[in-house]
PDB file of C-alpha atoms and ligand atoms in Angstrom:
ATOM      1  CA  MET W  26      36.487  76.504 118.150  1.00  0.00           C
ATOM      2  CA  ARG W  27      37.642  76.355 121.778  1.00  0.00           C
ATOM      3  CA  VAL W  28      36.326  72.773 122.174  1.00  0.00           C
ATOM      4  CA  LEU W  29      38.129  71.669 118.998  1.00  0.00           C
ATOM      5  CA  GLY W  30      41.392  73.181 120.373  1.00  0.00           C
ATOM      6  CA  ILE W  31      41.189  70.994 123.475  1.00  0.00           C
ATOM      7  CA  VAL W  32      40.470  67.919 121.446  1.00  0.00           C
ATOM      8  CA  GLY W  33      43.430  68.696 119.098  1.00  0.00           C
ATOM      9  CA  ALA W  34      45.607  69.410 122.000  1.00  0.00           C
ATOM     10  CA  LEU W  35      44.361  66.006 123.402  1.00  0.00           C
ATOM     11  CA  LEU W  36      45.002  64.143 120.236  1.00  0.00           C
ATOM     12  CA  ILE W  37      48.490  65.326 119.845  1.00  0.00           C
ATOM     13  CA  GLY W  38      49.150  65.658 123.336  1.00  0.00           C
ATOM     14  CA  GLY W  39      52.783  64.610 124.301  1.00  0.00           C
ATOM     15  CA  LEU W  40      53.743  64.398 120.739  1.00  0.00           C
ATOM     16  CA  ASN W  41      57.197  66.275 121.199  1.00  0.00           C
ATOM     17  CA  ALA W  42      57.980  63.893 124.222  1.00  0.00           C
ATOM     18  CA  ALA W  43      57.259  61.031 121.733  1.00  0.00           C
ATOM     19  CA  SER W  44      60.609  60.937 120.220  1.00  0.00           C
ATOM     20  CA  SER W  45      62.434  60.221 123.556  1.00  0.00           C
ATOM     21  CA  GLN W  46      59.909  57.697 124.726  1.00  0.00           C
ATOM     22  CA  THR W  47      59.071  54.353 123.700  1.00  0.00           C
ATOM     23  CA  VAL W  48      55.185  54.494 122.582  1.00  0.00           C
ATOM     24  CA  ILE W  49      53.449  51.444 122.782  1.00  0.00           C
ATOM     25  CA  SER W  50      50.822  51.357 119.955  1.00  0.00           C
ATOM     26  CA  ASP W  51      48.483  48.640 118.744  1.00  0.00           C
ATOM     27  CA  SER W  52      48.250  50.477 115.457  1.00  0.00           C
ATOM     28  CA  ASP W  53      50.637  50.144 112.284  1.00  0.00           C
ATOM     29  CA  GLU W  54      49.688  53.668 111.242  1.00  0.00           C
ATOM     30  CA  PRO W  55      52.301  56.283 111.518  1.00  0.00           C
ATOM     31  CA  SER W  56      51.902  58.857 114.227  1.00  0.00           C
ATOM     32  CA  LEU W  57      51.063  62.398 113.530  1.00  0.00           C
ATOM     33  CA  TYR W  58      54.792  63.286 114.359  1.00  0.00           C
ATOM     34  CA  THR W  59      56.136  60.809 111.737  1.00  0.00           C
ATOM     35  CA  TYR W  60      53.958  62.665 109.181  1.00  0.00           C
ATOM     36  CA  CYS W  61      55.479  66.088 110.258  1.00  0.00           C
ATOM     37  CA  GLN W  62      58.999  64.341 109.754  1.00  0.00           C
ATOM     38  CA  ARG W  63      58.251  63.232 106.390  1.00  0.00           C
ATOM     39  CA  PHE W  64      56.780  66.467 105.438  1.00  0.00           C
ATOM     40  CA  GLN W  65      59.878  68.464 106.856  1.00  0.00           C
ATOM     41  CA  THR W  66      62.170  65.970 105.001  1.00  0.00           C
ATOM     42  CA  LEU W  67      60.245  66.169 101.713  1.00  0.00           C
ATOM     43  CA  TYR W  68      60.044  69.958 101.753  1.00  0.00           C
ATOM     44  CA  THR W  69      63.821  70.104 102.116  1.00  0.00           C
ATOM     45  CA  GLN W  70      64.442  67.755  99.398  1.00  0.00           C
ATOM     46  CA  ILE W  71      61.972  69.804  97.050  1.00  0.00           C
ATOM     47  CA  ARG W  72      64.016  72.876  97.884  1.00  0.00           C
ATOM     48  CA  GLU W  73      67.466  71.269  97.301  1.00  0.00           C
ATOM     49  CA  GLN W  74      65.932  69.730  94.122  1.00  0.00           C
ATOM     50  CA  SER W  75      67.092  66.208  95.435  1.00  0.00           C
ATOM     51  CA  ILE W  76      63.754  64.794  94.448  1.00  0.00           C
ATOM     52  CA  THR W  77      61.803  64.984  91.183  1.00  0.00           C
ATOM     53  CA  PRO W  78      58.714  66.925  90.924  1.00  0.00           C
ATOM     54  CA  ASP W  79      56.547  63.842  90.398  1.00  0.00           C
ATOM     55  CA  SER W  80      57.924  61.646  93.075  1.00  0.00           C
ATOM     56  CA  ALA W  81      57.567  64.927  95.393  1.00  0.00           C
ATOM     57  CA  ARG W  82      53.897  65.191  94.318  1.00  0.00           C
ATOM     58  CA  MET W  83      53.456  61.456  95.211  1.00  0.00           C
ATOM     59  CA  GLN W  84      54.807  61.706  98.708  1.00  0.00           C
ATOM     60  CA  PHE W  85      53.005  64.902  99.275  1.00  0.00           C
ATOM     61  CA  SER W  86      49.931  63.342  98.558  1.00  0.00           C
ATOM     62  CA  ARG W  87      50.564  60.350 100.706  1.00  0.00           C
ATOM     63  CA  ILE W  88      51.491  62.637 103.694  1.00  0.00           C
ATOM     64  CA  MET W  89      48.119  64.742 103.360  1.00  0.00           C
ATOM     65  CA  HIS W  90      45.954  61.703 102.980  1.00  0.00           C
ATOM     66  CA  GLY W  91      47.764  60.338 106.083  1.00  0.00           C
ATOM     67  CA  LEU W  92      47.177  63.373 108.081  1.00  0.00           C
ATOM     68  CA  GLN W  93      43.531  63.660 107.041  1.00  0.00           C
ATOM     69  CA  GLU W  94      42.867  60.253 108.053  1.00  0.00           C
ATOM     70  CA  ARG W  95      44.361  60.481 111.487  1.00  0.00           C
ATOM     71  CA  PHE W  96      42.340  63.544 112.222  1.00  0.00           C
ATOM     72  CA  HIS W  97      39.091  62.602 110.668  1.00  0.00           C
ATOM     73  CA  SER W  98      39.059  59.501 112.830  1.00  0.00           C
ATOM     74  CA  GLN W  99      38.172  62.030 115.605  1.00  0.00           C
ATOM     75  CA  GLU W 100      34.491  63.108 115.486  1.00  0.00           C
ATOM     76  CA  SER W 101      35.267  66.706 116.287  1.00  0.00           C
ATOM     77  CA  PHE W 102      37.488  66.951 113.021  1.00  0.00           C
ATOM     78  CA  GLN W 103      34.851  65.457 110.685  1.00  0.00           C
ATOM     79  CA  GLN W 104      33.701  68.147 108.416  1.00  0.00           C
ATOM     80  CA  ASP W 105      31.725  67.917 105.154  1.00  0.00           C
ATOM     81  CA  SER W 106      32.430  70.301 102.366  1.00  0.00           C
ATOM     82  CA  ILE W 107      29.293  72.452 103.260  1.00  0.00           C
ATOM     83  CA  GLN W 108      30.436  73.008 106.868  1.00  0.00           C
ATOM     84  CA  ARG W 109      33.848  73.851 105.443  1.00  0.00           C
ATOM     85  CA  ASP W 110      32.689  76.310 103.135  1.00  0.00           C
ATOM     86  CA  SER W 111      30.579  78.056 105.719  1.00  0.00           C
ATOM     87  CA  LEU W 112      33.570  78.143 108.039  1.00  0.00           C
ATOM     88  CA  ARG W 113      35.673  79.712 105.516  1.00  0.00           C
ATOM     89  CA  ARG W 114      33.125  82.398 104.787  1.00  0.00           C
ATOM     90  CA  SER W 115      32.966  83.193 108.616  1.00  0.00           C
ATOM     91  CA  GLY W 116      35.340  85.756 109.626  1.00  0.00           C
ATOM     92  CA  LEU W 117      35.266  84.310 113.312  1.00  0.00           C
ATOM     93  CA  TYR W 118      37.254  81.382 112.171  1.00  0.00           C
ATOM     94  CA  PHE W 119      40.239  83.542 111.031  1.00  0.00           C
ATOM     95  CA  ASN W 120      43.090  85.654 113.082  1.00  0.00           C
ATOM     96  CA  PHE W 121      44.846  88.303 111.463  1.00  0.00           C
ATOM     97  CA  PRO W 122      48.525  86.905 111.598  1.00  0.00           C
ATOM     98  CA  ILE W 123      50.260  90.146 112.961  1.00  0.00           C
ATOM     99  CA  ARG W 124      49.738  91.446 116.315  1.00  0.00           C
ATOM    100  CA  GLY W 125      48.955  95.225 116.391  1.00  0.00           C
ATOM    101  CA  TYR W 126      48.136  95.398 112.787  1.00  0.00           C
ATOM    102  CA  SER W 127      44.958  95.369 110.459  1.00  0.00           C
ATOM    103  CA  PRO W 128      44.110  94.647 106.844  1.00  0.00           C
ATOM    104  CA  SER W 129      45.383  97.987 105.987  1.00  0.00           C
ATOM    105  CA  ALA W 130      48.647  96.670 106.221  1.00  0.00           C
ATOM    106  CA  ILE W 131      48.241  94.115 103.333  1.00  0.00           C
ATOM    107  CA  GLY W 132      50.256  94.959 100.248  1.00  0.00           C
ATOM    108  CA  GLY W 133      48.559  96.305  97.245  1.00  0.00           C
ATOM    109  CA  LYS W 134      45.083  97.792  96.908  1.00  0.00           C
ATOM    110  CA  HIS W 135      42.332  95.174  97.704  1.00  0.00           C
ATOM    111  CA  GLY W 136      44.918  92.230  97.986  1.00  0.00           C
ATOM    112  CA  GLU W 137      46.075  92.508  94.162  1.00  0.00           C
ATOM    113  CA  GLY W 138      49.448  91.230  95.477  1.00  0.00           C
ATOM    114  CA  TYR W 139      48.117  87.702  95.068  1.00  0.00           C
ATOM    115  CA  ARG W 140      49.128  86.025  91.452  1.00  0.00           C
ATOM    116  CA  GLY W 141      48.091  82.319  91.748  1.00  0.00           C
ATOM    117  CA  THR W 142      48.506  81.120  88.124  1.00  0.00           C
ATOM    118  CA  GLY W 143      51.746  79.216  87.471  1.00  0.00           C
ATOM    119  CA  PHE W 144      52.563  78.011  91.005  1.00  0.00           C
ATOM    120  CA  ASP W 145      54.243  74.765  91.531  1.00  0.00           C
ATOM    121  CA  LEU W 146      54.987  73.770  95.106  1.00  0.00           C
ATOM    122  CA  PHE W 147      57.070  70.679  93.632  1.00  0.00           C
ATOM    123  CA  ASP W 148      59.278  72.382  91.375  1.00  0.00           C
ATOM    124  CA  TYR W 149      61.683  74.873  93.008  1.00  0.00           C
ATOM    125  CA  THR W 150      62.788  76.144  89.581  1.00  0.00           C
ATOM    126  CA  VAL W 151      59.285  77.496  88.624  1.00  0.00           C
ATOM    127  CA  ARG W 152      58.906  81.363  89.370  1.00  0.00           C
ATOM    128  CA  GLY W 153      56.823  84.161  88.713  1.00  0.00           C
ATOM    129  CA  SER W 154      53.757  83.317  90.665  1.00  0.00           C
ATOM    130  CA  HIS W 155      52.924  84.871  94.061  1.00  0.00           C
ATOM    131  CA  PRO W 156      49.968  82.790  95.546  1.00  0.00           C
ATOM    132  CA  ALA W 157      50.095  84.730  98.786  1.00  0.00           C
ATOM    133  CA  GLN W 158      49.600  87.877 100.451  1.00  0.00           C
ATOM    134  CA  ASP W 159      52.498  90.220 101.721  1.00  0.00           C
ATOM    135  CA  ILE W 160      51.594  92.106 105.014  1.00  0.00           C
ATOM    136  CA  PHE W 161      54.056  94.898 105.827  1.00  0.00           C
ATOM    137  CA  ILE W 162      54.846  96.618 109.273  1.00  0.00           C
ATOM    138  CA  VAL W 163      56.304 100.004 109.886  1.00  0.00           C
ATOM    139  CA  ASP W 164      60.163  99.417 109.754  1.00  0.00           C
ATOM    140  CA  ARG W 165      61.849 102.234 107.935  1.00  0.00           C
ATOM    141  CA  ASN W 166      65.304 101.449 108.973  1.00  0.00           C
ATOM    142  CA  GLN W 167      64.902  97.382 108.457  1.00  0.00           C
ATOM    143  CA  ASP W 168      65.912  96.305 111.888  1.00  0.00           C
ATOM    144  CA  VAL W 169      62.779  94.204 112.205  1.00  0.00           C
ATOM    145  CA  ILE W 170      62.006  96.331 115.219  1.00  0.00           C
ATOM    146  CA  ASP W 171      58.406  97.970 114.924  1.00  0.00           C
ATOM    147  CA  ASP W 172      59.135 101.718 114.449  1.00  0.00           C
ATOM    148  CA  ARG W 173      55.831 102.539 116.347  1.00  0.00           C
ATOM    149  CA  THR W 174      56.328 100.462 119.347  1.00  0.00           C
ATOM    150  CA  GLY W 175      60.261  99.967 119.471  1.00  0.00           C
ATOM    151  CA  ALA W 176      59.506  96.155 119.812  1.00  0.00           C
ATOM    152  CA  PRO W 177      59.652  92.939 117.630  1.00  0.00           C
ATOM    153  CA  VAL W 178      56.425  91.987 115.912  1.00  0.00           C
ATOM    154  CA  ASP W 179      54.542  88.742 116.752  1.00  0.00           C
ATOM    155  CA  ILE W 180      53.382  86.400 113.843  1.00  0.00           C
ATOM    156  CA  LEU W 181      50.302  84.761 115.171  1.00  0.00           C
ATOM    157  CA  ALA W 182      48.494  81.526 113.720  1.00  0.00           C
ATOM    158  CA  VAL W 183      45.550  82.428 111.370  1.00  0.00           C
ATOM    159  CA  THR W 184      43.778  79.227 112.670  1.00  0.00           C
ATOM    160  CA  SER W 185      44.335  76.237 114.802  1.00  0.00           C
ATOM    161  CA  GLY W 186      46.399  73.458 113.603  1.00  0.00           C
ATOM    162  CA  LEU W 187      49.545  71.112 113.732  1.00  0.00           C
ATOM    163  CA  VAL W 188      52.992  72.652 112.897  1.00  0.00           C
ATOM    164  CA  ILE W 189      54.242  70.076 110.439  1.00  0.00           C
ATOM    165  CA  GLY W 190      57.439  71.797 109.181  1.00  0.00           C
ATOM    166  CA  ILE W 191      59.981  74.708 110.218  1.00  0.00           C
ATOM    167  CA  GLU W 192      63.115  76.246 108.982  1.00  0.00           C
ATOM    168  CA  THR W 193      65.187  77.996 111.659  1.00  0.00           C
ATOM    169  CA  GLN W 194      68.706  77.961 110.105  1.00  0.00           C
ATOM    170  CA  TRP W 195      68.613  80.622 107.352  1.00  0.00           C
ATOM    171  CA  LYS W 196      71.570  82.952 107.132  1.00  0.00           C
ATOM    172  CA  PRO W 197      72.090  86.012 104.894  1.00  0.00           C
ATOM    173  CA  GLY W 198      73.631  84.981 101.646  1.00  0.00           C
ATOM    174  CA  SER W 199      71.383  81.811 101.472  1.00  0.00           C
ATOM    175  CA  GLU W 200      69.545  81.770  98.055  1.00  0.00           C
ATOM    176  CA  TYR W 201      66.431  80.121  99.744  1.00  0.00           C
ATOM    177  CA  ARG W 202      63.454  82.259  99.348  1.00  0.00           C
ATOM    178  CA  GLY W 203      61.281  81.709 102.385  1.00  0.00           C
ATOM    179  CA  GLY W 204      63.866  82.187 104.906  1.00  0.00           C
ATOM    180  CA  ASN W 205      62.678  80.798 108.225  1.00  0.00           C
ATOM    181  CA  TRP W 206      59.354  79.619 107.523  1.00  0.00           C
ATOM    182  CA  ILE W 207      56.576  77.528 109.178  1.00  0.00           C
ATOM    183  CA  TRP W 208      54.040  75.260 107.809  1.00  0.00           C
ATOM    184  CA  VAL W 209      50.803  74.649 109.802  1.00  0.00           C
ATOM    185  CA  TYR W 210      48.101  71.897 108.791  1.00  0.00           C
ATOM    186  CA  ASP W 211      44.552  72.821 109.533  1.00  0.00           C
ATOM    187  CA  PRO W 212      42.572  69.905 109.842  1.00  0.00           C
ATOM    188  CA  ILE W 213      39.199  71.532 109.695  1.00  0.00           C
ATOM    189  CA  LEU W 214      39.910  73.219 106.416  1.00  0.00           C
ATOM    190  CA  HIS W 215      42.164  70.354 105.219  1.00  0.00           C
ATOM    191  CA  GLY W 216      44.826  72.982 104.254  1.00  0.00           C
ATOM    192  CA  LEU W 217      48.114  74.434 104.964  1.00  0.00           C
ATOM    193  CA  PHE W 218      49.178  77.987 105.888  1.00  0.00           C
ATOM    194  CA  TYR W 219      52.705  78.989 105.115  1.00  0.00           C
ATOM    195  CA  TYR W 220      54.311  81.896 107.161  1.00  0.00           C
ATOM    196  CA  ALA W 221      57.591  83.106 105.526  1.00  0.00           C
ATOM    197  CA  HIS W 222      60.446  85.365 106.188  1.00  0.00           C
ATOM    198  CA  ASN W 223      60.480  85.192 110.108  1.00  0.00           C
ATOM    199  CA  SER W 224      63.226  85.982 112.334  1.00  0.00           C
ATOM    200  CA  GLN W 225      62.715  83.878 115.430  1.00  0.00           C
ATOM    201  CA  VAL W 226      60.397  80.683 115.084  1.00  0.00           C
ATOM    202  CA  ASP W 227      58.868  79.706 118.480  1.00  0.00           C
ATOM    203  CA  VAL W 228      57.146  76.527 117.447  1.00  0.00           C
ATOM    204  CA  ARG W 229      58.313  73.053 116.545  1.00  0.00           C
ATOM    205  CA  PRO W 230      57.072  70.262 114.220  1.00  0.00           C
ATOM    206  CA  GLY W 231      54.396  68.387 116.232  1.00  0.00           C
ATOM    207  CA  ASP W 232      53.121  71.245 118.157  1.00  0.00           C
ATOM    208  CA  TRP W 233      49.383  72.034 118.172  1.00  0.00           C
ATOM    209  CA  VAL W 234      48.817  75.879 117.881  1.00  0.00           C
ATOM    210  CA  GLN W 235      45.710  77.757 118.599  1.00  0.00           C
ATOM    211  CA  GLY W 236      44.566  80.369 116.372  1.00  0.00           C
ATOM    212  CA  GLY W 237      45.934  83.645 117.280  1.00  0.00           C
ATOM    213  CA  GLN W 238      48.880  81.944 119.300  1.00  0.00           C
ATOM    214  CA  LYS W 239      52.271  83.292 118.574  1.00  0.00           C
ATOM    215  CA  LEU W 240      54.451  81.229 116.182  1.00  0.00           C
ATOM    216  CA  ALA W 241      57.122  83.721 115.335  1.00  0.00           C
ATOM    217  CA  GLU W 242      58.818  87.091 115.405  1.00  0.00           C
ATOM    218  CA  MET W 243      58.555  88.923 111.897  1.00  0.00           C
ATOM    219  CA  GLY W 244      61.948  89.032 110.238  1.00  0.00           C
ATOM    220  CA  ARG W 245      63.578  89.885 106.583  1.00  0.00           C
ATOM    221  CA  THR W 246      64.865  86.203 106.209  1.00  0.00           C
ATOM    222  CA  GLY W 247      64.749  84.811 102.564  1.00  0.00           C
ATOM    223  CA  PHE W 248      66.667  85.550  99.515  1.00  0.00           C
ATOM    224  CA  ASN W 249      64.698  88.563  98.349  1.00  0.00           C
ATOM    225  CA  ALA W 250      63.028  89.572 101.579  1.00  0.00           C
ATOM    226  CA  TYR W 251      66.688  90.150 102.888  1.00  0.00           C
ATOM    227  CA  LYS W 252      67.380  92.711 100.245  1.00  0.00           C
ATOM    228  CA  SER W 253      66.937  96.456 101.150  1.00  0.00           C
ATOM    229  CA  ARG W 254      64.646  97.040  98.453  1.00  0.00           C
ATOM    230  CA  SER W 255      62.084  94.794 100.106  1.00  0.00           C
ATOM    231  CA  PRO W 256      60.205  96.314 103.058  1.00  0.00           C
ATOM    232  CA  THR W 257      59.964  94.279 105.949  1.00  0.00           C
ATOM    233  CA  HIS W 258      56.835  91.927 105.684  1.00  0.00           C
ATOM    234  CA  LEU W 259      55.169  88.582 106.349  1.00  0.00           C
ATOM    235  CA  HIS W 260      54.433  86.389 103.253  1.00  0.00           C
ATOM    236  CA  LEU W 261      51.419  84.361 103.988  1.00  0.00           C
ATOM    237  CA  MET W 262      50.321  81.518 101.757  1.00  0.00           C
ATOM    238  CA  TYR W 263      47.185  79.201 102.065  1.00  0.00           C
ATOM    239  CA  LEU W 264      46.972  75.881 100.070  1.00  0.00           C
ATOM    240  CA  GLN W 265      43.775  73.980  99.802  1.00  0.00           C
ATOM    241  CA  ILE W 266      44.511  70.193  99.640  1.00  0.00           C
ATOM    242  CA  GLN W 267      42.304  68.594  96.768  1.00  0.00           C
ATOM    243  CA  PRO W 268      40.751  65.159  97.014  1.00  0.00           C
ATOM    244  CA  ASP W 269      43.939  63.746  95.164  1.00  0.00           C
ATOM    245  CA  GLY W 270      45.969  65.091  98.030  1.00  0.00           C
ATOM    246  CA  LEU W 271      47.708  67.755  95.865  1.00  0.00           C
ATOM    247  CA  PRO W 272      47.622  71.587  96.880  1.00  0.00           C
ATOM    248  CA  GLN W 273      45.827  74.492  95.238  1.00  0.00           C
ATOM    249  CA  PRO W 274      46.558  77.837  96.364  1.00  0.00           C
ATOM    250  CA  ILE W 275      43.615  80.083  97.444  1.00  0.00           C
ATOM    251  CA  ASN W 276      43.704  83.847  98.110  1.00  0.00           C
ATOM    252  CA  PRO W 277      43.434  84.301 101.814  1.00  0.00           C
ATOM    253  CA  TYR W 278      42.550  88.188 101.310  1.00  0.00           C
ATOM    254  CA  PRO W 279      38.880  87.884 102.266  1.00  0.00           C
ATOM    255  CA  TRP W 280      39.653  85.935 105.382  1.00  0.00           C
ATOM    256  CA  LEU W 281      42.266  88.489 106.311  1.00  0.00           C
ATOM    257  CA  VAL W 282      39.758  91.431 105.758  1.00  0.00           C
ATOM    258  CA  SER W 283      37.199  89.934 108.294  1.00  0.00           C
ATOM    259  CA  ALA W 284      39.646  88.302 110.550  1.00  0.00           C
ATOM    260  CA  GLN W 285      39.874  88.889 114.372  1.00  0.00           C
ATOM    261  CA  LEU W 286      42.486  91.499 115.220  1.00  0.00           C
ATOM    262  CA  SER W 287      45.036  91.067 118.155  1.00  0.00           C
ATOM    263  CA  LYS W 288      46.381  93.991 119.939  1.00  0.00           C
TER     264      LYS W 288
HETATM  265 ZN1   ZN O  20      55.258  87.483  99.394  1.00  0.00          ZN
END
């Protein structure tokens, strides 16, 4: 995986600098950073319901196809579905997303907090599903400081990937549910990880992150997560991109149970 990380970094190298430089390219293809910008814009439109679910679906699918093509032109990201399945079965590929915690912090018995049916990423009015795992820390007074260590808690990347969207402006009183979130595209799995309710976000769209790298600090941002009835947690979702470019949630519980832990 280390080699892949280096290739990823090379492929994406200088992305954040790109916006302030004139990049000469003989290709008409949009850059990876352009896809990040499109995703960020689209996701904001979905949340504000300023785009119809159907056209959101179409745009999402285009962005995902674009990302897939850009990465798959690199030899190291060419994976067939058998290779992908064996990676997904291998715990070695995944990192537990909270430093200092283990699978016992996952809500519910055996990950039963996951409810995938009825989920629609493109329709903000659809509710009731929870295609995610909530992972809790010890924070009885809800100050987002770990009661055991007296320090904030690091949110880590489950796998390596490209940060394609972030929110950092959530304020108490806002009705938005995810709070300060991060979306990371994993080009090997061809899927998206979503990390919600963070306090501080330490990455930007266009950043390449390694599995296990710090993304954020855990928070209580988000309409429901901010309420005192909600214990402090990370909301982690994984969406597998289908051949049509549309997302299908997968329960990440088996990955989390066998994931590598960080102290
Ligand atoms: Zn949740």
